Coordinates of C-alpha atoms in Angstrom, one line a residue:
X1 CA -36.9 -97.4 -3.9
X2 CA -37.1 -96.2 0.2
X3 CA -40.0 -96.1 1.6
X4 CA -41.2 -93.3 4.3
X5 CA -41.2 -95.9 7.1
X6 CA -38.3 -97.4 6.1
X7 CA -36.3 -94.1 7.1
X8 CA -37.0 -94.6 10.7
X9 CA -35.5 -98.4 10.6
X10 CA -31.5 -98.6 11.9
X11 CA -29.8 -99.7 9.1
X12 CA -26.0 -101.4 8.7
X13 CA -23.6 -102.1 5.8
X14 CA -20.1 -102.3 4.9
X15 CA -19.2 -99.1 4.4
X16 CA -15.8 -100.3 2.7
X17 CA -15.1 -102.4 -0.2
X18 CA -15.6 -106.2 0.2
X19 CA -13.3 -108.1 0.0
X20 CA -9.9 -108.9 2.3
X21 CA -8.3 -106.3 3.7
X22 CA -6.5 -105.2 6.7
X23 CA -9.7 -103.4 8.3
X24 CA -13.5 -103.1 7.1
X25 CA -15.6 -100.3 8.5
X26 CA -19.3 -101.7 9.0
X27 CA -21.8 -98.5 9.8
X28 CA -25.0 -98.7 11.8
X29 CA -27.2 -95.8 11.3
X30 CA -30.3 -94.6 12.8
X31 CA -32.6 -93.9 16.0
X32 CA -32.0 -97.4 17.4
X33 CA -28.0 -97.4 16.7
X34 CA -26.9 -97.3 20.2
X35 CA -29.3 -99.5 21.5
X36 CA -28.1 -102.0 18.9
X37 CA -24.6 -101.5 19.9
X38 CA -25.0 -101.8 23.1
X39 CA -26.3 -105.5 22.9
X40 CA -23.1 -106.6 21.2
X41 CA -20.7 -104.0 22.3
X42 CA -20.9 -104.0 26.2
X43 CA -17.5 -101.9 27.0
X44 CA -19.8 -99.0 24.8
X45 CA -20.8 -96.6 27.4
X46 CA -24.5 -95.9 28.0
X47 CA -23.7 -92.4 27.5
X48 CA -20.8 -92.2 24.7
X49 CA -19.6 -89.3 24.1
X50 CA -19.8 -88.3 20.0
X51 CA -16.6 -88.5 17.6
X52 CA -15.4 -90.8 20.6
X53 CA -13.7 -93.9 19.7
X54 CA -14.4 -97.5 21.6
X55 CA -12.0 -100.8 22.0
X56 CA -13.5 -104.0 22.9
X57 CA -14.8 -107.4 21.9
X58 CA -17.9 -108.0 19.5
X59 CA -19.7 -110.7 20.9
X60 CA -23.2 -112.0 19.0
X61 CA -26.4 -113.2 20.2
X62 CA -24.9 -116.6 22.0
X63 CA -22.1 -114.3 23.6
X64 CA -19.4 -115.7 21.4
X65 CA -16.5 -113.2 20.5
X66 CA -16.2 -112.6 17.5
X67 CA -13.4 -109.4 16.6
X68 CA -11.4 -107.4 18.7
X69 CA -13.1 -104.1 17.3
X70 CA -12.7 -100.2 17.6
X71 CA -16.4 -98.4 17.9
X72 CA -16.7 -94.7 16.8
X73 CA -20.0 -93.4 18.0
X74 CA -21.3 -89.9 16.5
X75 CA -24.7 -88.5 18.1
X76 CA -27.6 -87.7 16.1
X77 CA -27.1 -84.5 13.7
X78 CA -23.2 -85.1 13.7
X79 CA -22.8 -88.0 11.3
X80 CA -22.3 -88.4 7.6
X81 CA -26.2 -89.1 7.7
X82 CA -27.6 -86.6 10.3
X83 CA -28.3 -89.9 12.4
X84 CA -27.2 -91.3 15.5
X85 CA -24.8 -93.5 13.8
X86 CA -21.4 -95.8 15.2
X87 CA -19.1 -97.1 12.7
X88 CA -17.7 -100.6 13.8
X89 CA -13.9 -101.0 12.3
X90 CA -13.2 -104.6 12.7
X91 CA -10.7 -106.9 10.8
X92 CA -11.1 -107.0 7.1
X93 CA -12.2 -111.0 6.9
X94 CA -15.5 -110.9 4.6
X95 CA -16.2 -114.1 7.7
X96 CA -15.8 -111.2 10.4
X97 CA -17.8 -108.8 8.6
X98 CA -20.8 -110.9 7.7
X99 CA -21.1 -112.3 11.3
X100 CA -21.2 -108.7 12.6
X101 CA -23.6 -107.8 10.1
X102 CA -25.6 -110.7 10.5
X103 CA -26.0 -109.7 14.6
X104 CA -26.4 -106.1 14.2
X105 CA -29.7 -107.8 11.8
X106 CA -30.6 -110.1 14.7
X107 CA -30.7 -107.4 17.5
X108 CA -33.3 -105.1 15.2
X109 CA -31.1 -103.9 12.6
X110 CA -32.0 -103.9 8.8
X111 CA -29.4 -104.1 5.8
X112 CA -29.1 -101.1 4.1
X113 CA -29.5 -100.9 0.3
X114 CA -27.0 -99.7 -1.8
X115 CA -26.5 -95.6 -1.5
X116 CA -28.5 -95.9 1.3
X117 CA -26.6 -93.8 3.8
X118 CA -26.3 -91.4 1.3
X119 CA -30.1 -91.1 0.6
X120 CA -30.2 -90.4 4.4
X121 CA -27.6 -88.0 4.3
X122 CA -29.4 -85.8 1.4
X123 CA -33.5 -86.7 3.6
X124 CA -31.8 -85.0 6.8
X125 CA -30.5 -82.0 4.8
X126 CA -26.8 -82.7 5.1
X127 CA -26.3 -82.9 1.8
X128 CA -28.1 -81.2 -1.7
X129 CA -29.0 -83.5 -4.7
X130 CA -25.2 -82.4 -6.6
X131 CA -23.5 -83.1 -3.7
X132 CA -25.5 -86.6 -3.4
X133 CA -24.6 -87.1 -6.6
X134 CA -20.9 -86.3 -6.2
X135 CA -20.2 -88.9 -3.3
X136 CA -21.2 -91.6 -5.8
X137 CA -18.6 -90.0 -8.7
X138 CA -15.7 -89.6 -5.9
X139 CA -16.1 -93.5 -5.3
X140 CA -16.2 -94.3 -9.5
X141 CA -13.9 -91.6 -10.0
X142 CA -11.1 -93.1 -12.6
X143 CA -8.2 -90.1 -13.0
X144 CA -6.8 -88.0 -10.1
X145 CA -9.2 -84.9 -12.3
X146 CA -12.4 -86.8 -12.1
X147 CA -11.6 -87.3 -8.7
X148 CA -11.0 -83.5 -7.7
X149 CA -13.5 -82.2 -9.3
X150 CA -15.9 -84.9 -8.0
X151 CA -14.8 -83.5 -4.6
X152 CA -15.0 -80.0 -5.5
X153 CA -18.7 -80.9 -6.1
X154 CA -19.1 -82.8 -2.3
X155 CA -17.4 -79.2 -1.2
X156 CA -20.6 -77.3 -2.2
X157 CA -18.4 -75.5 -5.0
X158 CA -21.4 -76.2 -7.7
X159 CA -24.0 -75.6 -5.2
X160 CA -22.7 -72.0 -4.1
X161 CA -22.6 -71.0 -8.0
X162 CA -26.2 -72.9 -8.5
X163 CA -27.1 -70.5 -5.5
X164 CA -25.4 -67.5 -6.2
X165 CA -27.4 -67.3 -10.3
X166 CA -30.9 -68.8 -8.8
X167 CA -30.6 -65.4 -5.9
X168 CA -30.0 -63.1 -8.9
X169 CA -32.9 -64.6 -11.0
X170 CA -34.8 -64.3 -8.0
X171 CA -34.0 -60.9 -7.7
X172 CA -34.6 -60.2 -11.6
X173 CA -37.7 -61.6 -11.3
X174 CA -39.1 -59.7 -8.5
X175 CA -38.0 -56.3 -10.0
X176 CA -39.5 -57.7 -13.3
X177 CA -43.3 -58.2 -11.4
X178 CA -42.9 -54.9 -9.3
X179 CA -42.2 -53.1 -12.9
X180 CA -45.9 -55.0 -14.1
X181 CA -47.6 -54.4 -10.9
X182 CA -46.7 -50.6 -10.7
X183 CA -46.2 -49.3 -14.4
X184 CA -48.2 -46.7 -14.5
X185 CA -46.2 -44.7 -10.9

């Protein structure tokens, strides 16, 4: 499904459903995300601070505007992925958010597959396979339970017990081999 290469690319999606809606959240995530930005973005500084949030105008590759849009930059290590990555929040027009995505594409992005950001989130060790697993039952969950407990999982809760029983096996088991290795003291 991903390919090794494919996980240096800079990737963007809707990160919210499609559809209309007041707001749509398009993410751009990857080594070349700022760079990207930058080209549509101009009021992004060349040095933005991370979890910092952006006004301005999108503009595309002919400098036409095309939103008035809000972009939050997060640096490398402190994203959802573990990539540089800025979330664009722009109006919820499916016409908006295709001609942003269809820029970001022009100025060296690629379109992400679906769970993609996820996939990179798990690759750069910010989340474990359950917790992978969760983010995609949280979005499907169908009762206020499922739900919970789908988050409980995206906590680590699962994980920590997974942990806590594979350190005692571990343990078990070394005790087990030093009682083989040295029966006869």
């Amino acid at each position: 499904m991903y390919l090794r290469d494919r996980d240096q690319q800079t990737v963007c999606a809707v990160a919210t459903p499609h559809g209309v809606g007041g707001i749509s959240v398009i993410r751009l995530s990857g080594p070349q995300a700022h760079q990207i930005i930058r080209k549509s973005c101009h009021f992004v500084p060349e040095e933005p601070e991370t979890h910092k949030v952006y006004f301005g105008t999108f503009i595309d590759s002919d400098q036409v505007k095309i939103d008035e849009v809000l972009c939050t930059y997060f640096a490398k290590g402190k994203s959802f992925t573990g990539e540089e990555v800025v979330e664009i929040s722009c109006h919820g027009s499916p016409v908006i958010c295709d001609q942003i995505i269809q820029t970001l594409i022009y100025f060296g992005a690629t379109a992400a597959e679906r769970g993609e950001f996820t996939y990179r989130a798990f690759i750069n060790g910010k989340l474990d396979l359950v917790q992978a697993e969760s983010v995609l039952s949280l979005i499907e969950s169908q009762s206020k339970s499922s739900a919970q407990l789908a988050l409980r999982q995206l906590k680590g809760d699962l994980s920590s017990f997974i942990y806590k029983i594979e350190d005692k096996l571990t343990w078990v088991l070394a005790h087990i081999e030093a009682g083989i290795d040295f029966s006869t003291e």
